[in-house]
Amino acid sequence: MYSSREVYDLEQERIFRGPTWSYLALEAELPNPGDFKSTFVGDTPVVVTRTPEGDFAAWVNRCAHRGAIVCREKRGNARSHACIYHQWSYNSRGDLEGVPFRRGVQGVAGMPASFDLKQNGLQKLRVASYRGLIFGSFSDEVEPIVEYLGERMLPGIDRIFHKPIEFLGATRQYIHGNWKLYMENVRDGYHASLLHAFHATFNPCLSA
C-alpha cells in the first residue's frame, strides 16, 4: 500500500487526475491580476493564476513543446510565463502567445503553416472557488464543487471562512514518504494528546 509503484501510479491516475477536486490556493493569496502560485496536484506541477479579468486559471507547469518546467518561482506576479528552454511564451490562462523562430531564419526551418497557437497551449485544469478556496480538477465529469464537498464538508468550511481573510505568508513542510503517510498522521487523533504538549496543557477538545 505504501511502497508499491503500481498502487502509486493508480492513485495519481484515479485520485489526483480523476473525477475529483483538489485544493490549489486561497483567493487571498492572489489578490491582483497576474498573481500566481506554483503548487502540485498529486505529483503533477501546477500553476494557479489570477487573470487580467480577475478570475482564476490553472495549468500544468510543463511546456507544451518538450515538457520543461515553465514557471520556476513559487509565487509572484507576471503578465506572461516563458519556458527557459525554448522561450515558448504563455499568458496567465496558459494560452500559447509566442514561439521563437516560428517562421524560421532566412526562410529555413520554422513551424509548419498548419501550426496553430490555440492548439498548443498548456494543459488546463477546471477551476472552481468556494468561500475563497480555489480548487482544480483534470476531470470534465466531476460534479460542481458545492455538490462535491457535500453536506459533511460544507458546514466546516462555512464556519471557518465566514469572513474575509488576510494572507500573511506560508510555510512548506517536506517529508520523505508516501503522500498517505502525512494524510494518515494529520487525521490520527490518538497520538495528539499523547505527543503534543499543547493538548495536555490547554485541552482544546474540552474547551471546544
PDB file of C-alpha atoms in Angstrom:
ATOM      1  CA  MET A   1       0.000   0.000   0.000  1.00  0.00           C
ATOM      2  CA  TYR A   2       2.794   2.449   0.830  1.00  0.00           C
ATOM      3  CA  SER A   3       5.626   1.228  -1.381  1.00  0.00           C
ATOM      4  CA  SER A   4       4.048  -0.311  -4.496  1.00  0.00           C
ATOM      5  CA  ARG A   5       4.762   1.736  -7.634  1.00  0.00           C
ATOM      6  CA  GLU A   6       1.735   0.191  -9.300  1.00  0.00           C
ATOM      7  CA  VAL A   7      -0.549   1.362  -6.498  1.00  0.00           C
ATOM      8  CA  TYR A   8       1.053   4.811  -6.534  1.00  0.00           C
ATOM      9  CA  ASP A   9       0.511   5.216 -10.283  1.00  0.00           C
ATOM     10  CA  LEU A  10      -3.127   4.164  -9.944  1.00  0.00           C
ATOM     11  CA  GLU A  11      -3.601   6.724  -7.158  1.00  0.00           C
ATOM     12  CA  GLN A  12      -2.224   9.502  -9.327  1.00  0.00           C
ATOM     13  CA  GLU A  13      -4.479   8.478 -12.204  1.00  0.00           C
ATOM     14  CA  ARG A  14      -7.699   7.785 -10.319  1.00  0.00           C
ATOM     15  CA  ILE A  15      -7.497  10.197  -7.386  1.00  0.00           C
ATOM     16  CA  PHE A  16      -5.449  13.246  -8.353  1.00  0.00           C
ATOM     17  CA  ARG A  17      -6.108  13.178 -12.112  1.00  0.00           C
ATOM     18  CA  GLY A  18      -9.501  11.522 -11.779  1.00  0.00           C
ATOM     19  CA  PRO A  19     -13.006  12.914 -11.132  1.00  0.00           C
ATOM     20  CA  THR A  20     -12.005  14.864  -8.035  1.00  0.00           C
ATOM     21  CA  TRP A  21     -11.409  18.465  -6.942  1.00  0.00           C
ATOM     22  CA  SER A  22      -8.018  19.275  -5.390  1.00  0.00           C
ATOM     23  CA  TYR A  23      -7.257  22.335  -3.276  1.00  0.00           C
ATOM     24  CA  LEU A  24      -4.953  24.790  -5.070  1.00  0.00           C
ATOM     25  CA  ALA A  25      -4.803  28.104  -3.204  1.00  0.00           C
ATOM     26  CA  LEU A  26      -6.622  30.809  -1.311  1.00  0.00           C
ATOM     27  CA  GLU A  27      -8.115  33.666  -3.277  1.00  0.00           C
ATOM     28  CA  ALA A  28      -6.360  35.919  -0.732  1.00  0.00           C
ATOM     29  CA  GLU A  29      -3.006  34.602  -1.969  1.00  0.00           C
ATOM     30  CA  LEU A  30      -3.730  36.016  -5.427  1.00  0.00           C
ATOM     31  CA  PRO A  31      -5.274  39.440  -4.849  1.00  0.00           C
ATOM     32  CA  ASN A  32      -4.031  41.149  -8.028  1.00  0.00           C
ATOM     33  CA  PRO A  33      -4.264  40.349 -11.744  1.00  0.00           C
ATOM     34  CA  GLY A  34      -1.120  38.451 -12.746  1.00  0.00           C
ATOM     35  CA  ASP A  35      -0.534  36.965  -9.293  1.00  0.00           C
ATOM     36  CA  PHE A  36       0.446  33.294  -9.434  1.00  0.00           C
ATOM     37  CA  LYS A  37       1.299  30.389  -7.170  1.00  0.00           C
ATOM     38  CA  SER A  38       3.125  27.154  -8.039  1.00  0.00           C
ATOM     39  CA  THR A  39       1.785  24.018  -6.416  1.00  0.00           C
ATOM     40  CA  PHE A  40       1.061  20.346  -7.134  1.00  0.00           C
ATOM     41  CA  VAL A  41      -1.957  18.158  -7.750  1.00  0.00           C
ATOM     42  CA  GLY A  42      -0.599  14.805  -6.711  1.00  0.00           C
ATOM     43  CA  ASP A  43       2.806  14.709  -8.387  1.00  0.00           C
ATOM     44  CA  THR A  44       1.762  16.980 -11.270  1.00  0.00           C
ATOM     45  CA  PRO A  45       3.237  20.501 -11.087  1.00  0.00           C
ATOM     46  CA  VAL A  46       0.515  23.115 -11.458  1.00  0.00           C
ATOM     47  CA  VAL A  47       0.331  26.917 -11.508  1.00  0.00           C
ATOM     48  CA  VAL A  48      -2.790  28.804 -10.429  1.00  0.00           C
ATOM     49  CA  THR A  49      -3.148  32.445 -11.505  1.00  0.00           C
ATOM     50  CA  ARG A  50      -5.473  35.419 -11.300  1.00  0.00           C
ATOM     51  CA  THR A  51      -6.152  36.513 -14.844  1.00  0.00           C
ATOM     52  CA  PRO A  52      -6.333  40.122 -16.107  1.00  0.00           C
ATOM     53  CA  GLU A  53     -10.133  39.772 -15.982  1.00  0.00           C
ATOM     54  CA  GLY A  54      -9.946  38.936 -12.260  1.00  0.00           C
ATOM     55  CA  ASP A  55     -10.970  35.287 -12.387  1.00  0.00           C
ATOM     56  CA  PHE A  56      -8.730  32.261 -11.817  1.00  0.00           C
ATOM     57  CA  ALA A  57      -6.988  29.792 -14.092  1.00  0.00           C
ATOM     58  CA  ALA A  58      -4.775  26.773 -13.525  1.00  0.00           C
ATOM     59  CA  TRP A  59      -2.498  24.871 -15.850  1.00  0.00           C
ATOM     60  CA  VAL A  60       0.065  22.092 -15.793  1.00  0.00           C
ATOM     61  CA  ASN A  61       3.520  23.572 -15.290  1.00  0.00           C
ATOM     62  CA  ARG A  62       5.077  21.660 -18.200  1.00  0.00           C
ATOM     63  CA  CYS A  63       5.833  23.298 -21.537  1.00  0.00           C
ATOM     64  CA  ALA A  64       3.689  22.023 -24.413  1.00  0.00           C
ATOM     65  CA  HIS A  65       6.838  21.753 -26.545  1.00  0.00           C
ATOM     66  CA  ARG A  66       9.245  19.489 -24.657  1.00  0.00           C
ATOM     67  CA  GLY A  67       7.779  19.246 -21.179  1.00  0.00           C
ATOM     68  CA  ALA A  68      10.224  21.526 -19.352  1.00  0.00           C
ATOM     69  CA  ILE A  69       9.067  23.437 -16.265  1.00  0.00           C
ATOM     70  CA  VAL A  70       7.638  26.801 -17.355  1.00  0.00           C
ATOM     71  CA  CYS A  71       7.248  28.727 -14.085  1.00  0.00           C
ATOM     72  CA  ARG A  72      10.206  28.270 -11.742  1.00  0.00           C
ATOM     73  CA  GLU A  73       9.078  30.611  -8.961  1.00  0.00           C
ATOM     74  CA  LYS A  74       6.912  29.566  -6.015  1.00  0.00           C
ATOM     75  CA  ARG A  75       4.799  32.717  -6.271  1.00  0.00           C
ATOM     76  CA  GLY A  76       4.872  36.182  -7.786  1.00  0.00           C
ATOM     77  CA  ASN A  77       3.233  38.391 -10.387  1.00  0.00           C
ATOM     78  CA  ALA A  78       3.688  38.128 -14.144  1.00  0.00           C
ATOM     79  CA  ARG A  79       1.740  39.025 -17.264  1.00  0.00           C
ATOM     80  CA  SER A  80       3.172  36.006 -19.079  1.00  0.00           C
ATOM     81  CA  HIS A  81       5.292  32.921 -18.436  1.00  0.00           C
ATOM     82  CA  ALA A  82       8.097  31.762 -20.733  1.00  0.00           C
ATOM     83  CA  CYS A  83       9.785  28.363 -20.763  1.00  0.00           C
ATOM     84  CA  ILE A  84      13.529  28.826 -20.224  1.00  0.00           C
ATOM     85  CA  TYR A  85      14.381  26.003 -22.660  1.00  0.00           C
ATOM     86  CA  HIS A  86      12.986  27.305 -25.964  1.00  0.00           C
ATOM     87  CA  GLN A  87      11.226  30.500 -24.810  1.00  0.00           C
ATOM     88  CA  TRP A  88       7.705  29.442 -25.698  1.00  0.00           C
ATOM     89  CA  SER A  89       5.560  32.110 -24.029  1.00  0.00           C
ATOM     90  CA  TYR A  90       2.155  31.663 -22.381  1.00  0.00           C
ATOM     91  CA  ASN A  91      -0.349  34.089 -20.899  1.00  0.00           C
ATOM     92  CA  SER A  92      -1.849  33.769 -17.427  1.00  0.00           C
ATOM     93  CA  ARG A  93      -4.546  31.421 -18.732  1.00  0.00           C
ATOM     94  CA  GLY A  94      -1.941  29.036 -20.170  1.00  0.00           C
ATOM     95  CA  ASP A  95      -2.604  30.011 -23.782  1.00  0.00           C
ATOM     96  CA  LEU A  96       0.405  29.969 -26.103  1.00  0.00           C
ATOM     97  CA  GLU A  97       1.266  33.519 -27.192  1.00  0.00           C
ATOM     98  CA  GLY A  98       4.632  33.285 -28.903  1.00  0.00           C
ATOM     99  CA  VAL A  99       7.152  30.856 -30.395  1.00  0.00           C
ATOM    100  CA  PRO A 100      10.692  31.986 -31.301  1.00  0.00           C
ATOM    101  CA  PHE A 101      11.682  31.415 -34.942  1.00  0.00           C
ATOM    102  CA  ARG A 102       8.146  30.388 -35.772  1.00  0.00           C
ATOM    103  CA  ARG A 103       8.765  31.317 -39.405  1.00  0.00           C
ATOM    104  CA  GLY A 104      12.342  30.083 -39.372  1.00  0.00           C
ATOM    105  CA  VAL A 105      15.513  32.055 -40.051  1.00  0.00           C
ATOM    106  CA  GLN A 106      16.052  33.428 -43.543  1.00  0.00           C
ATOM    107  CA  GLY A 107      13.443  31.086 -44.889  1.00  0.00           C
ATOM    108  CA  VAL A 108      14.972  27.986 -43.342  1.00  0.00           C
ATOM    109  CA  ALA A 109      13.103  25.662 -40.930  1.00  0.00           C
ATOM    110  CA  GLY A 110      10.406  27.134 -38.668  1.00  0.00           C
ATOM    111  CA  MET A 111       6.998  25.773 -37.788  1.00  0.00           C
ATOM    112  CA  PRO A 112       4.678  24.389 -40.492  1.00  0.00           C
ATOM    113  CA  ALA A 113       1.926  26.616 -41.867  1.00  0.00           C
ATOM    114  CA  SER A 114      -0.625  24.429 -40.067  1.00  0.00           C
ATOM    115  CA  PHE A 115       0.841  25.273 -36.650  1.00  0.00           C
ATOM    116  CA  ASP A 116      -1.912  26.833 -34.523  1.00  0.00           C
ATOM    117  CA  LEU A 117      -1.102  28.712 -31.322  1.00  0.00           C
ATOM    118  CA  LYS A 118      -4.577  27.948 -29.960  1.00  0.00           C
ATOM    119  CA  GLN A 119      -3.977  24.210 -30.236  1.00  0.00           C
ATOM    120  CA  ASN A 120      -0.602  24.226 -28.468  1.00  0.00           C
ATOM    121  CA  GLY A 121      -1.237  25.855 -25.121  1.00  0.00           C
ATOM    122  CA  LEU A 122      -0.607  24.323 -21.711  1.00  0.00           C
ATOM    123  CA  GLN A 123      -2.861  21.602 -20.333  1.00  0.00           C
ATOM    124  CA  LYS A 124      -5.567  23.347 -18.327  1.00  0.00           C
ATOM    125  CA  LEU A 125      -7.487  22.335 -15.246  1.00  0.00           C
ATOM    126  CA  ARG A 126     -11.076  23.174 -14.467  1.00  0.00           C
ATOM    127  CA  VAL A 127     -11.154  25.761 -11.696  1.00  0.00           C
ATOM    128  CA  ALA A 128     -13.812  26.398  -9.068  1.00  0.00           C
ATOM    129  CA  SER A 129     -13.919  28.605  -5.984  1.00  0.00           C
ATOM    130  CA  TYR A 130     -15.893  28.344  -2.757  1.00  0.00           C
ATOM    131  CA  ARG A 131     -15.661  30.719   0.211  1.00  0.00           C
ATOM    132  CA  GLY A 132     -12.281  31.959  -1.018  1.00  0.00           C
ATOM    133  CA  LEU A 133     -10.845  28.462  -1.536  1.00  0.00           C
ATOM    134  CA  ILE A 134      -9.677  27.666  -5.066  1.00  0.00           C
ATOM    135  CA  PHE A 135      -9.933  24.104  -6.365  1.00  0.00           C
ATOM    136  CA  GLY A 136      -8.769  22.481  -9.590  1.00  0.00           C
ATOM    137  CA  SER A 137      -9.695  19.315 -11.435  1.00  0.00           C
ATOM    138  CA  PHE A 138      -8.452  17.433 -14.504  1.00  0.00           C
ATOM    139  CA  SER A 139     -11.893  15.915 -14.998  1.00  0.00           C
ATOM    140  CA  ASP A 140     -14.719  17.171 -17.189  1.00  0.00           C
ATOM    141  CA  GLU A 141     -17.107  14.827 -15.413  1.00  0.00           C
ATOM    142  CA  VAL A 142     -16.656  15.743 -11.742  1.00  0.00           C
ATOM    143  CA  GLU A 143     -19.715  17.390 -10.224  1.00  0.00           C
ATOM    144  CA  PRO A 144     -19.815  21.106  -9.292  1.00  0.00           C
ATOM    145  CA  ILE A 145     -17.690  21.986  -6.276  1.00  0.00           C
ATOM    146  CA  VAL A 146     -20.611  22.522  -3.866  1.00  0.00           C
ATOM    147  CA  GLU A 147     -22.057  19.121  -4.676  1.00  0.00           C
ATOM    148  CA  TYR A 148     -18.615  17.541  -4.465  1.00  0.00           C
ATOM    149  CA  LEU A 149     -17.903  18.952  -0.999  1.00  0.00           C
ATOM    150  CA  GLY A 150     -21.356  17.908   0.155  1.00  0.00           C
ATOM    151  CA  GLU A 151     -23.197  18.146   3.434  1.00  0.00           C
ATOM    152  CA  ARG A 152     -20.320  16.759   5.518  1.00  0.00           C
ATOM    153  CA  MET A 153     -17.690  19.279   4.402  1.00  0.00           C
ATOM    154  CA  LEU A 154     -19.616  22.475   3.668  1.00  0.00           C
ATOM    155  CA  PRO A 155     -20.616  23.321   7.283  1.00  0.00           C
ATOM    156  CA  GLY A 156     -16.997  23.198   8.444  1.00  0.00           C
ATOM    157  CA  ILE A 157     -15.812  25.395   5.596  1.00  0.00           C
ATOM    158  CA  ASP A 158     -18.686  27.832   6.161  1.00  0.00           C
ATOM    159  CA  ARG A 159     -17.832  28.076   9.854  1.00  0.00           C
ATOM    160  CA  ILE A 160     -14.148  28.880   9.239  1.00  0.00           C
ATOM    161  CA  PHE A 161     -14.411  31.070   6.139  1.00  0.00           C
ATOM    162  CA  HIS A 162     -17.400  33.199   7.104  1.00  0.00           C
ATOM    163  CA  LYS A 163     -15.355  36.416   6.978  1.00  0.00           C
ATOM    164  CA  PRO A 164     -12.727  37.798   4.569  1.00  0.00           C
ATOM    165  CA  ILE A 165      -9.242  36.548   5.384  1.00  0.00           C
ATOM    166  CA  GLU A 166      -5.812  38.089   5.034  1.00  0.00           C
ATOM    167  CA  PHE A 167      -2.903  36.072   3.699  1.00  0.00           C
ATOM    168  CA  LEU A 168       0.155  36.653   5.913  1.00  0.00           C
ATOM    169  CA  GLY A 169       2.565  34.096   4.465  1.00  0.00           C
ATOM    170  CA  ALA A 170       3.201  30.394   4.040  1.00  0.00           C
ATOM    171  CA  THR A 171       5.456  27.619   5.251  1.00  0.00           C
ATOM    172  CA  ARG A 172       6.388  24.417   3.431  1.00  0.00           C
ATOM    173  CA  GLN A 173       6.908  21.047   5.001  1.00  0.00           C
ATOM    174  CA  TYR A 174       8.761  18.232   3.275  1.00  0.00           C
ATOM    175  CA  ILE A 175       8.679  14.587   4.276  1.00  0.00           C
ATOM    176  CA  HIS A 176      10.452  11.562   2.833  1.00  0.00           C
ATOM    177  CA  GLY A 177       7.455   9.324   2.436  1.00  0.00           C
ATOM    178  CA  ASN A 178       4.358   8.411   0.506  1.00  0.00           C
ATOM    179  CA  TRP A 179       1.655  11.107   0.490  1.00  0.00           C
ATOM    180  CA  LYS A 180      -0.597   8.781   2.506  1.00  0.00           C
ATOM    181  CA  LEU A 181       1.761   8.804   5.499  1.00  0.00           C
ATOM    182  CA  TYR A 182       1.241  12.522   6.071  1.00  0.00           C
ATOM    183  CA  MET A 183      -2.503  12.390   5.466  1.00  0.00           C
ATOM    184  CA  GLU A 184      -2.821   9.496   7.879  1.00  0.00           C
ATOM    185  CA  ASN A 185      -0.877  11.344  10.571  1.00  0.00           C
ATOM    186  CA  VAL A 186      -2.913  14.558  10.481  1.00  0.00           C
ATOM    187  CA  ARG A 187      -6.116  12.537  10.821  1.00  0.00           C
ATOM    188  CA  ASP A 188      -4.839  10.445  13.703  1.00  0.00           C
ATOM    189  CA  GLY A 189      -6.384  11.871  16.871  1.00  0.00           C
ATOM    190  CA  TYR A 190      -4.969   9.091  19.068  1.00  0.00           C
ATOM    191  CA  HIS A 191      -1.432  10.490  19.175  1.00  0.00           C
ATOM    192  CA  ALA A 192      -2.347  14.148  19.703  1.00  0.00           C
ATOM    193  CA  SER A 193      -2.958  14.169  23.457  1.00  0.00           C
ATOM    194  CA  LEU A 194      -0.005  11.816  23.999  1.00  0.00           C
ATOM    195  CA  LEU A 195       2.590  13.572  21.861  1.00  0.00           C
ATOM    196  CA  HIS A 196       1.712  17.273  21.684  1.00  0.00           C
ATOM    197  CA  ALA A 197       2.136  19.283  24.885  1.00  0.00           C
ATOM    198  CA  PHE A 198      -0.427  21.847  23.702  1.00  0.00           C
ATOM    199  CA  HIS A 199      -3.245  19.345  24.065  1.00  0.00           C
ATOM    200  CA  ALA A 200      -2.231  18.279  27.557  1.00  0.00           C
ATOM    201  CA  THR A 201      -1.787  21.879  28.703  1.00  0.00           C
ATOM    202  CA  PHE A 202      -4.841  23.580  27.167  1.00  0.00           C
ATOM    203  CA  ASN A 203      -7.150  20.641  26.498  1.00  0.00           C
ATOM    204  CA  PRO A 204      -8.714  22.167  23.351  1.00  0.00           C
ATOM    205  CA  CYS A 205     -11.116  19.261  22.954  1.00  0.00           C
ATOM    206  CA  LEU A 206     -12.891  20.126  26.209  1.00  0.00           C
ATOM    207  CA  SER A 207     -12.791  23.888  25.652  1.00  0.00           C
ATOM    208  CA  ALA A 208     -14.392  23.471  22.244  1.00  0.00           C
TER     209      ALA A 208
END
